[in-house]
Coordinates of C-alpha atoms in Angstrom, one line a residue:
Chain P
M1 CA 227.9 -33.7 51.9
L2 CA 228.6 -30.4 53.8
N3 CA 231.2 -27.8 52.9
V4 CA 231.7 -24.7 55.0
E5 CA 234.2 -22.1 53.9
N6 CA 235.3 -18.8 55.4
L7 CA 232.1 -18.6 57.6
D8 CA 231.6 -15.5 59.7
V9 CA 228.5 -15.2 61.9
W10 CA 227.7 -12.1 63.8
F11 CA 225.0 -10.7 66.1
G12 CA 223.8 -7.1 66.4
H13 CA 224.8 -4.1 64.3
D14 CA 227.8 -1.8 64.4
P15 CA 229.0 -0.4 66.8
D16 CA 227.7 -3.3 69.0
R17 CA 228.3 -6.0 66.5
V18 CA 229.6 -9.2 68.1
A19 CA 231.5 -11.7 66.1
A20 CA 230.2 -15.2 67.1
V21 CA 232.1 -17.2 64.5
T22 CA 235.2 -16.1 62.6
S23 CA 236.5 -17.7 59.4
A24 CA 235.3 -21.2 60.1
A25 CA 236.0 -23.8 57.5
F26 CA 235.4 -27.6 57.4
S27 CA 233.9 -30.2 55.2
V28 CA 232.1 -33.4 56.1
A29 CA 232.0 -36.4 53.7
P30 CA 228.8 -38.4 53.0
G31 CA 228.3 -40.9 55.8
E32 CA 230.8 -39.3 58.1
S33 CA 230.2 -38.1 61.6
F34 CA 231.8 -34.9 62.5
G35 CA 232.0 -33.3 65.9
L36 CA 232.2 -29.6 67.0
V37 CA 233.6 -29.2 70.6
G38 CA 234.3 -26.1 72.7
E39 CA 233.2 -24.3 75.8
S40 CA 230.1 -22.1 76.1
G41 CA 230.2 -19.2 73.7
S42 CA 232.8 -20.8 71.5
G43 CA 230.4 -20.6 68.5
K44 CA 229.8 -24.3 68.0
S45 CA 226.0 -24.2 68.1
T46 CA 226.0 -21.0 66.1
I47 CA 227.6 -22.8 63.2
L48 CA 224.8 -25.4 63.2
R49 CA 222.1 -22.8 63.4
A50 CA 223.7 -20.9 60.4
I51 CA 223.7 -24.1 58.4
A52 CA 220.1 -24.9 59.3
G53 CA 218.9 -21.4 58.3
L54 CA 218.1 -20.2 61.8
I55 CA 220.5 -17.2 61.6
D56 CA 220.7 -14.8 58.6
S57 CA 223.6 -12.6 59.7
W58 CA 226.4 -14.6 58.2
S59 CA 228.8 -14.4 55.3
G60 CA 231.0 -17.0 53.6
R61 CA 230.0 -20.2 51.8
I62 CA 227.8 -23.0 53.0
E63 CA 227.3 -25.9 50.6
V64 CA 224.9 -28.8 51.3
A65 CA 225.1 -31.8 49.0
G66 CA 226.9 -29.6 46.4
K67 CA 224.4 -26.8 46.5
P68 CA 225.2 -23.4 48.1
V69 CA 222.6 -21.9 50.5
A70 CA 222.0 -18.2 51.1
G71 CA 220.9 -16.2 54.1
S72 CA 218.2 -17.8 56.2
R73 CA 216.0 -18.9 53.3
R74 CA 215.9 -22.6 52.7
D75 CA 213.6 -24.4 50.2
R76 CA 211.7 -27.6 50.9
A77 CA 214.4 -29.6 49.1
F78 CA 216.9 -28.3 51.7
Y79 CA 214.8 -29.6 54.6
K80 CA 214.5 -33.0 52.8
T81 CA 218.3 -33.1 53.0
V82 CA 219.0 -31.5 56.4
Q83 CA 217.3 -31.8 59.7
M84 CA 218.2 -30.7 63.2
V85 CA 217.8 -32.2 66.7
F86 CA 218.0 -29.8 69.6
Q87 CA 219.4 -30.0 73.1
D88 CA 216.4 -29.9 75.3
P89 CA 213.6 -32.3 74.5
Y90 CA 211.5 -30.6 77.2
A91 CA 211.5 -27.4 75.2
S92 CA 211.6 -28.6 71.6
L93 CA 208.2 -30.4 71.6
H94 CA 204.9 -28.6 71.6
P95 CA 203.3 -29.5 75.0
R96 CA 199.8 -29.8 73.5
H97 CA 200.6 -31.8 70.4
S98 CA 200.5 -35.6 70.6
V99 CA 203.3 -37.6 69.1
D100 CA 201.0 -38.5 66.3
A101 CA 200.3 -34.8 65.6
V102 CA 204.0 -33.8 65.6
L103 CA 204.9 -36.6 63.2
S104 CA 201.9 -36.3 60.8
E105 CA 202.3 -32.5 60.6
T106 CA 206.0 -32.9 59.6
L107 CA 205.2 -35.7 57.1
R108 CA 202.4 -33.6 55.5
L109 CA 204.8 -30.5 55.3
Q110 CA 207.3 -32.7 53.5
G111 CA 204.5 -33.8 51.0
M112 CA 204.7 -37.4 52.0
G113 CA 201.9 -39.8 51.4
D114 CA 200.9 -43.0 53.3
I115 CA 201.3 -41.1 56.6
D116 CA 199.8 -43.8 58.8
R117 CA 202.3 -46.4 57.8
R118 CA 205.2 -44.0 57.9
I119 CA 204.4 -42.9 61.5
T120 CA 204.4 -46.6 62.6
R121 CA 207.7 -47.1 60.9
L122 CA 209.3 -43.9 62.4
L123 CA 208.2 -45.0 65.9
D124 CA 209.7 -48.4 65.4
D125 CA 212.9 -46.9 64.0
V126 CA 213.5 -44.9 67.2
G127 CA 212.5 -47.8 69.4
L128 CA 209.3 -46.3 70.8
G129 CA 206.7 -48.7 69.4
R130 CA 203.1 -48.0 68.5
G131 CA 201.8 -47.6 72.0
F132 CA 203.4 -44.1 72.2
R133 CA 201.6 -42.7 69.1
F134 CA 198.8 -40.9 70.9
R135 CA 200.8 -39.7 74.0
Y136 CA 201.5 -36.1 74.8
P137 CA 205.0 -34.9 75.8
H138 CA 204.2 -34.7 79.5
Q139 CA 203.4 -38.4 79.4
L140 CA 207.0 -39.2 78.2
S141 CA 210.3 -39.3 79.9
G142 CA 213.2 -37.1 78.7
G143 CA 214.7 -40.0 76.7
Q144 CA 211.4 -40.8 75.1
R145 CA 210.9 -37.2 74.2
Q146 CA 214.3 -37.1 72.5
R147 CA 213.4 -40.2 70.6
V148 CA 210.3 -38.4 69.3
A149 CA 212.4 -35.4 68.3
I150 CA 214.7 -37.8 66.4
A151 CA 211.7 -39.4 64.8
R152 CA 210.5 -36.0 63.7
A153 CA 213.9 -35.2 62.2
L154 CA 213.9 -38.5 60.4
A155 CA 210.4 -38.0 59.0
A156 CA 211.8 -36.0 56.1
E157 CA 214.2 -38.8 55.3
P158 CA 217.1 -36.4 55.5
R159 CA 220.7 -37.3 54.6
L160 CA 222.4 -34.9 57.0
L161 CA 221.4 -34.6 60.7
L162 CA 222.6 -31.6 62.7
L163 CA 222.7 -32.7 66.4
D164 CA 223.0 -29.9 68.9
E165 CA 223.9 -31.4 72.3
P166 CA 221.3 -34.2 71.8
T167 CA 222.0 -35.9 75.1
S168 CA 223.3 -33.2 77.5
A169 CA 219.9 -32.8 79.2
L170 CA 219.6 -36.5 79.8
D171 CA 220.8 -38.9 82.5
V172 CA 223.9 -40.9 81.6
S173 CA 222.0 -44.2 81.4
V174 CA 219.5 -42.6 79.0
Q175 CA 222.3 -40.9 77.1
A176 CA 223.8 -44.3 76.4
E177 CA 220.5 -45.4 74.8
I178 CA 220.1 -42.4 72.6
L179 CA 223.8 -42.5 71.5
N180 CA 223.3 -46.2 70.5
L181 CA 220.1 -45.3 68.7
L182 CA 221.9 -42.5 66.8
A183 CA 224.7 -44.9 65.8
D184 CA 222.2 -47.5 64.6
L185 CA 220.2 -45.0 62.6
R186 CA 223.4 -43.7 60.9
A187 CA 224.4 -47.2 59.9
E188 CA 220.9 -48.2 58.7
H189 CA 220.1 -45.0 56.7
G190 CA 223.6 -44.0 55.7
L191 CA 223.2 -40.7 57.5
T192 CA 225.8 -38.0 57.9
Y193 CA 226.1 -36.3 61.3
V194 CA 227.4 -33.0 62.5
M195 CA 227.3 -33.2 66.3
V196 CA 227.9 -30.4 68.8
S197 CA 228.8 -31.3 72.3
H198 CA 230.7 -29.9 75.3
D199 CA 231.4 -33.5 76.3
L200 CA 234.6 -34.7 74.6
A201 CA 234.0 -38.4 75.5
V202 CA 230.6 -38.3 73.7
I203 CA 232.2 -36.8 70.6
G204 CA 235.1 -39.3 70.8
H205 CA 232.5 -42.1 70.9
M206 CA 230.3 -40.8 68.1
C207 CA 232.6 -39.0 65.6
E208 CA 235.5 -39.9 63.4
R209 CA 236.8 -36.3 63.2
L210 CA 236.2 -33.1 65.1
A211 CA 236.9 -29.4 65.2
V212 CA 238.0 -27.8 68.4
M213 CA 236.6 -24.2 68.8
Q214 CA 237.5 -21.3 71.0
Q215 CA 236.0 -17.8 70.9
G216 CA 234.4 -18.3 67.5
R217 CA 237.4 -19.8 65.8
I218 CA 238.2 -23.3 64.8
L219 CA 241.6 -23.9 66.4
E220 CA 242.2 -27.3 64.8
I221 CA 240.5 -30.2 63.2
M222 CA 241.6 -33.6 64.5
S223 CA 240.8 -37.2 64.4
A224 CA 239.0 -39.0 67.3
D225 CA 242.1 -41.1 67.7
A226 CA 244.2 -38.0 68.3
L227 CA 241.6 -36.8 70.8
R228 CA 241.9 -40.1 72.7
R229 CA 245.6 -39.8 72.8
G230 CA 245.2 -36.2 74.1
A231 CA 247.4 -35.1 71.2
G232 CA 246.2 -31.7 70.2
D233 CA 248.5 -29.3 68.3
D234 CA 247.1 -26.3 70.1
P235 CA 247.8 -25.8 73.8
Y236 CA 244.2 -24.9 74.4
T237 CA 243.1 -28.3 73.0
R238 CA 245.4 -30.1 75.3
R239 CA 244.2 -28.1 78.3
L240 CA 240.6 -28.8 77.3
I241 CA 241.2 -32.6 77.0
A242 CA 243.0 -32.6 80.4
A243 CA 240.2 -30.6 82.1
S244 CA 237.6 -33.0 80.7
A245 CA 239.4 -36.0 82.2
G246 CA 238.0 -34.8 85.5
Y247 CA 239.2 -33.3 88.7
S248 CA 242.6 -33.8 90.2
R249 CA 243.3 -32.2 93.5
A250 CA 245.6 -29.2 93.2
Chain B
M1 CA 236.5 -40.9 116.2
S2 CA 234.7 -37.6 116.9
P3 CA 230.9 -37.6 116.9
P4 CA 229.4 -36.8 113.5
L5 CA 228.4 -33.3 112.5
L6 CA 225.2 -34.6 111.1
S7 CA 223.5 -37.8 111.8
I8 CA 220.5 -39.0 109.8
R9 CA 218.5 -42.2 110.3
D10 CA 215.6 -43.4 108.2
L11 CA 214.9 -40.1 106.5
R12 CA 211.7 -40.1 104.5
V13 CA 210.2 -37.3 102.3
S14 CA 206.7 -37.9 100.9
F15 CA 204.2 -36.0 98.8
P16 CA 200.5 -36.6 98.4
T17 CA 199.5 -37.0 94.8
R18 CA 196.3 -38.0 93.1
Q19 CA 197.6 -41.5 92.8
G20 CA 198.4 -41.8 96.5
I21 CA 201.5 -40.9 98.6
F22 CA 204.7 -40.6 96.6
E23 CA 207.9 -41.2 98.6
A24 CA 210.8 -39.2 97.1
V25 CA 213.2 -40.2 99.8
R26 CA 212.6 -43.7 101.4
G27 CA 214.7 -44.3 104.5
V28 CA 218.0 -42.7 104.0
S29 CA 220.6 -43.0 106.8
F30 CA 224.1 -41.7 107.0
D31 CA 226.5 -39.8 109.2
L32 CA 228.6 -36.8 108.1
G33 CA 231.9 -36.0 109.7
R34 CA 234.5 -33.4 108.7
E35 CA 234.7 -34.9 105.2
R36 CA 233.6 -34.5 101.6
L37 CA 230.6 -36.8 101.1
G38 CA 229.3 -37.3 97.6
V39 CA 225.7 -38.1 96.9
V40 CA 225.2 -39.5 93.4
G41 CA 222.2 -40.6 91.5
E42 CA 220.1 -39.9 88.4
S43 CA 217.2 -37.5 88.1
G44 CA 214.4 -38.6 90.5
S45 CA 216.8 -40.5 92.8
G46 CA 216.0 -38.2 95.7
K47 CA 219.5 -36.8 96.0
S48 CA 218.4 -33.1 95.9
M49 CA 215.4 -33.8 98.1
T50 CA 217.7 -35.3 100.7
G51 CA 219.7 -32.0 100.7
R52 CA 216.5 -29.9 100.9
A53 CA 215.1 -32.0 103.8
I54 CA 218.2 -31.4 105.8
L55 CA 217.8 -27.7 105.3
G56 CA 214.1 -27.8 106.2
L57 CA 213.2 -26.6 102.7
V58 CA 210.6 -29.2 101.9
R59 CA 207.3 -27.2 101.7
P60 CA 203.9 -28.6 102.7
P61 CA 202.1 -30.7 101.5
G62 CA 205.5 -32.4 101.4
R63 CA 206.2 -34.3 104.6
V64 CA 209.6 -35.1 106.2
T65 CA 210.0 -37.8 108.8
A66 CA 213.0 -39.4 110.3
E67 CA 214.0 -41.5 113.2
R68 CA 216.9 -39.1 113.8
M69 CA 218.1 -35.9 112.1
Q70 CA 220.7 -34.3 114.4
L71 CA 223.1 -31.5 113.9
D72 CA 225.9 -31.7 116.5
G73 CA 223.7 -33.9 118.7
Q74 CA 220.7 -31.5 118.5
S75 CA 217.6 -32.5 116.6
I76 CA 216.8 -30.3 113.6
L77 CA 213.8 -32.4 112.4
N78 CA 210.8 -30.2 111.6
L79 CA 211.9 -27.3 113.6
P80 CA 209.6 -24.2 113.5
E81 CA 210.6 -22.0 110.6
R82 CA 211.9 -19.2 113.0
R83 CA 214.4 -21.6 114.6
M84 CA 215.3 -23.3 111.3
R85 CA 216.2 -19.9 109.9
K86 CA 218.9 -19.5 112.6
I87 CA 220.5 -22.7 111.4
R88 CA 220.1 -22.4 107.7
G89 CA 222.8 -20.2 106.3
S90 CA 224.8 -19.8 109.6
R91 CA 225.3 -23.5 110.5
I92 CA 224.3 -25.3 107.3
S93 CA 224.7 -23.5 104.0
M94 CA 223.7 -24.5 100.5
V95 CA 225.2 -23.7 97.1
M96 CA 222.9 -24.3 94.2
Q97 CA 223.4 -25.3 90.6
D98 CA 223.1 -22.1 88.6
P99 CA 224.4 -18.8 89.9
K100 CA 222.2 -17.1 87.3
F101 CA 219.1 -18.1 89.3
S102 CA 220.5 -17.9 92.8
L103 CA 221.8 -14.4 92.9
N104 CA 219.5 -11.4 93.1
P105 CA 219.8 -9.7 89.7
V106 CA 218.9 -6.2 91.0
M107 CA 221.4 -6.0 93.9
T108 CA 225.1 -5.6 93.6
V109 CA 227.3 -8.5 94.5
G110 CA 228.7 -6.6 97.5
A111 CA 225.3 -5.7 98.9
Q112 CA 224.1 -9.3 98.7
I113 CA 227.1 -10.7 100.5
I114 CA 226.9 -8.0 103.2
E115 CA 223.2 -8.6 103.6
A116 CA 223.7 -12.4 104.0
Y117 CA 226.5 -11.9 106.5
R118 CA 224.7 -9.4 108.6
L119 CA 221.6 -11.5 108.7
H120 CA 223.5 -14.2 110.4
A121 CA 226.3 -12.5 112.2
G122 CA 224.8 -9.1 112.8
G123 CA 227.4 -6.4 113.4
A124 CA 228.2 -3.1 111.8
K125 CA 228.1 -2.5 108.1
A126 CA 231.8 -1.6 107.9
E127 CA 232.7 -4.9 109.6
A128 CA 230.4 -6.9 107.2
R129 CA 232.0 -5.1 104.2
R130 CA 235.5 -6.0 105.4
K131 CA 234.3 -9.6 105.8
A132 CA 232.8 -9.6 102.3
L133 CA 236.0 -8.4 100.7
E134 CA 237.9 -11.0 102.7
M135 CA 235.5 -13.8 101.4
L136 CA 235.8 -12.6 97.8
Q137 CA 239.6 -12.8 98.2
A138 CA 239.3 -16.3 99.7
V139 CA 237.5 -17.5 96.5
Q140 CA 240.3 -16.0 94.5
I141 CA 238.5 -13.1 92.9
R142 CA 241.4 -10.8 91.9
D143 CA 239.7 -7.4 92.0
P144 CA 237.2 -7.8 94.9
E145 CA 236.5 -4.0 95.2
R146 CA 235.3 -3.9 91.6
V147 CA 233.3 -7.1 91.9
M148 CA 231.6 -5.8 95.0
G149 CA 230.1 -3.0 92.9
A150 CA 229.1 -5.3 90.0
Y151 CA 225.7 -6.7 89.3
P152 CA 225.3 -10.5 88.7
H153 CA 224.8 -10.1 85.0
Q154 CA 228.2 -8.4 84.8
V155 CA 230.1 -11.4 86.0
S156 CA 230.7 -14.8 84.3
G157 CA 229.2 -18.1 85.4
G158 CA 232.3 -19.3 87.1
M159 CA 232.7 -16.0 89.0
G160 CA 229.0 -16.1 89.9
Q161 CA 229.5 -19.5 91.4
R162 CA 232.5 -18.3 93.4
I163 CA 230.5 -15.4 94.6
M164 CA 227.8 -17.8 95.8
I165 CA 230.4 -19.8 97.6
A166 CA 231.8 -16.7 99.2
M167 CA 228.3 -15.7 100.4
M168 CA 227.5 -19.1 101.8
L169 CA 230.8 -19.4 103.6
A170 CA 230.8 -15.9 105.1
P171 CA 228.9 -16.9 108.3
D172 CA 231.4 -19.8 108.8
P173 CA 228.9 -22.7 108.6
Q174 CA 229.8 -26.2 109.9
I175 CA 228.2 -27.9 106.9
L176 CA 228.0 -26.9 103.2
I177 CA 225.5 -28.7 101.0
A178 CA 226.5 -28.2 97.3
D179 CA 223.8 -29.3 94.8
E180 CA 225.4 -29.7 91.4
P181 CA 227.6 -26.7 92.0
T182 CA 229.6 -27.1 88.8
S183 CA 227.1 -28.6 86.4
A184 CA 226.4 -25.2 84.7
L185 CA 230.1 -24.4 84.3
D186 CA 232.6 -25.1 81.6
V187 CA 235.2 -27.7 82.4
S188 CA 238.1 -25.3 82.7
V189 CA 236.2 -23.2 85.2
R190 CA 234.9 -26.3 87.0
T191 CA 238.4 -27.3 88.2
E192 CA 239.0 -23.9 89.6
V193 CA 235.7 -23.7 91.5
L194 CA 236.2 -27.2 92.9
N195 CA 239.8 -26.3 94.0
I196 CA 238.4 -23.3 95.9
M197 CA 235.7 -25.3 97.6
D198 CA 238.1 -28.1 98.5
R199 CA 240.5 -25.7 100.1
L200 CA 237.9 -23.8 102.1
V201 CA 236.2 -26.9 103.4
R202 CA 239.6 -28.4 104.4
D203 CA 240.9 -25.2 106.1
R204 CA 237.8 -24.7 108.1
G205 CA 237.2 -28.3 109.0
M206 CA 233.7 -28.3 107.5
G207 CA 231.6 -31.2 106.4
L208 CA 230.6 -31.1 102.7
I209 CA 227.7 -32.8 101.1
F210 CA 228.3 -32.8 97.3
I211 CA 225.3 -33.7 95.3
S212 CA 225.9 -34.6 91.7
H213 CA 224.9 -36.8 88.8
D214 CA 228.6 -37.1 87.8
L215 CA 230.0 -40.3 89.3
N216 CA 233.5 -39.8 88.2
L217 CA 233.8 -36.3 89.3
V218 CA 232.4 -37.2 92.7
A219 CA 234.8 -40.0 93.0
Q220 CA 237.7 -37.8 92.2
F221 CA 236.6 -34.9 94.5
C222 CA 235.1 -36.6 97.5
D223 CA 236.2 -38.9 100.3
R224 CA 233.1 -41.1 100.4
V225 CA 230.3 -41.6 98.0
L226 CA 226.6 -42.6 98.6
I227 CA 224.8 -43.9 95.5
M228 CA 221.1 -43.3 95.5
Y229 CA 218.4 -45.0 93.4
A230 CA 214.6 -44.4 93.7
G231 CA 214.9 -42.6 97.0
R232 CA 217.3 -45.0 98.7
I233 CA 221.0 -45.5 99.2
V234 CA 221.9 -48.6 97.3
E235 CA 225.6 -48.5 98.0
T236 CA 228.2 -46.6 100.1
L237 CA 231.8 -46.6 99.0
P238 CA 235.1 -44.9 99.8
A239 CA 235.6 -42.7 96.7
Q240 CA 238.8 -44.3 95.6
D241 CA 237.0 -47.7 95.4
L242 CA 234.3 -46.5 93.0
H243 CA 235.6 -48.8 90.2
R244 CA 235.2 -51.7 92.6
A245 CA 231.5 -50.9 93.1
R246 CA 229.4 -54.0 93.7
H247 CA 225.9 -52.9 93.1
P248 CA 224.7 -53.5 89.6
Y249 CA 223.2 -50.0 89.4
T250 CA 226.5 -48.4 90.2
Q251 CA 228.3 -50.6 87.8
G252 CA 225.7 -49.9 85.1
L253 CA 226.0 -46.2 85.6
L254 CA 229.8 -46.4 85.3
N255 CA 229.6 -48.6 82.2
S256 CA 227.1 -46.4 80.4
L257 CA 229.5 -43.5 80.2
P258 CA 231.5 -43.2 77.0
R259 CA 235.2 -42.9 77.8
L260 CA 238.0 -41.4 75.8
D261 CA 240.5 -43.9 77.2
A262 CA 238.4 -47.0 76.6
P263 CA 236.5 -46.8 73.3
V264 CA 233.7 -49.2 72.7
A265 CA 231.5 -49.8 69.6
R266 CA 228.3 -49.8 71.6
L267 CA 227.6 -48.4 75.0
P268 CA 226.2 -50.9 77.5
V269 CA 222.7 -50.0 78.5
L270 CA 221.4 -50.1 82.0
H271 CA 218.7 -52.6 82.7
R272 CA 216.8 -51.5 85.7
Q273 CA 215.5 -54.1 88.1
D274 CA 212.6 -53.9 90.5
S275 CA 214.7 -55.4 93.2
W276 CA 216.9 -52.3 93.3
R277 CA 214.0 -50.3 94.7
D278 CA 213.5 -52.4 97.8
D279 CA 216.4 -54.8 98.5
L280 CA 218.4 -53.7 101.5
P281 CA 222.0 -52.9 100.5
E282 CA 224.7 -55.2 102.0
G283 CA 226.3 -54.1 105.2
L284 CA 223.3 -52.3 106.5

């Protein structure tokens, strides 16, 4: 479904060029859920943004559903295959657009017909129900907003969802609801996920495999089972797993 | 047992809104000794507002009332701003969540610590400078001379938070209120910052109020935990007994967290009950 080879991403120009990602390579099978973990600045979100076409300063090869993409140009067919959900539902929805406006605009952009029926279906899919259709973001809680953002991503009927910290701005009880929703949607629609998170337990819960990143490099790719056992090959991975387990008094 | 550093009974914080009075904190009572007290809850539970009320930082039209709010036996409820300023910083200090927003971006780190210290302790500049260096060393900053001359954007998040702690501890307060002090930090840095805070609090015999949404972290770090829901304390537990929590809200919060050591197919979802808002917790 997704194949990334020899990916370099950089920001700025020489002599101030900063390498954000260096020689990243991984592939994700159709229907699989793949995690990217690492600390701030490790390049995990940058990889997602390069795939989505939000960054043009990259080199290497990115293939989505067998087709290579170039630069930051993406055609409509790409966005029918790939959609992204962002971290902060307070920032990613237009404050003066109702849920109805957000979804119908997306559907129209994707050239979909039968918009009325589709909106109802999307709202049902993400567990919001019809009553939310004409609400504005300020009338929604954080979890409800993230459901709208997920509905917007699903509007294009994509096969690959790029999830950038989709629950880290939410309370843990709401996080549980959104993670369950994402798991259900994946099962129902046969979606493929690439999920970025700093929370190893969330990745362990949602993904079968994951890449551990540090300073722009993928240190290793491991299974969620290996993550649970704390069995990283790289000493950094083992340190990261130990530190995420919580605080133990020195 | 020595008398508590801080004693609070029936603390209420309310705000007038168009829909009527909104009570953010609804009758919170606790005593703080020389201990690490965790205050846990989700957004809107009133945990941060409790901290702000203690420091006298609730601005009108917000209203703070309490049957008792005493620091070392002295009432600090609704003191005039001039008197509160003498307490805030020197006797009760606060560390906020994100050092990026709490440090002054156009002042060097050294100048900020010196200013904060002299404001409370007075004294000569040279003396304050010596104290600032000493504090930076106490929070394990290896090259304090260099950091003194640096601006906040030139230091990392973890170092920024250690600088905040240094600044807050310079006047030797009796109580430190830390509001999500590690939430903006990476896990590897988090442990380091917590270690420093733990040691300083223990060595100086301070009382610490640690406000956080992270139940497990609080249980590992603190001695005692208050769990807040909708502006009230629903349960108080010794930290090591957190897994024996009895209130359904606490249990629900714990269960809704994904865990590496106990994988589940589906996460249990919290079903909020109206009774949690108003039923009195057991033992009170």
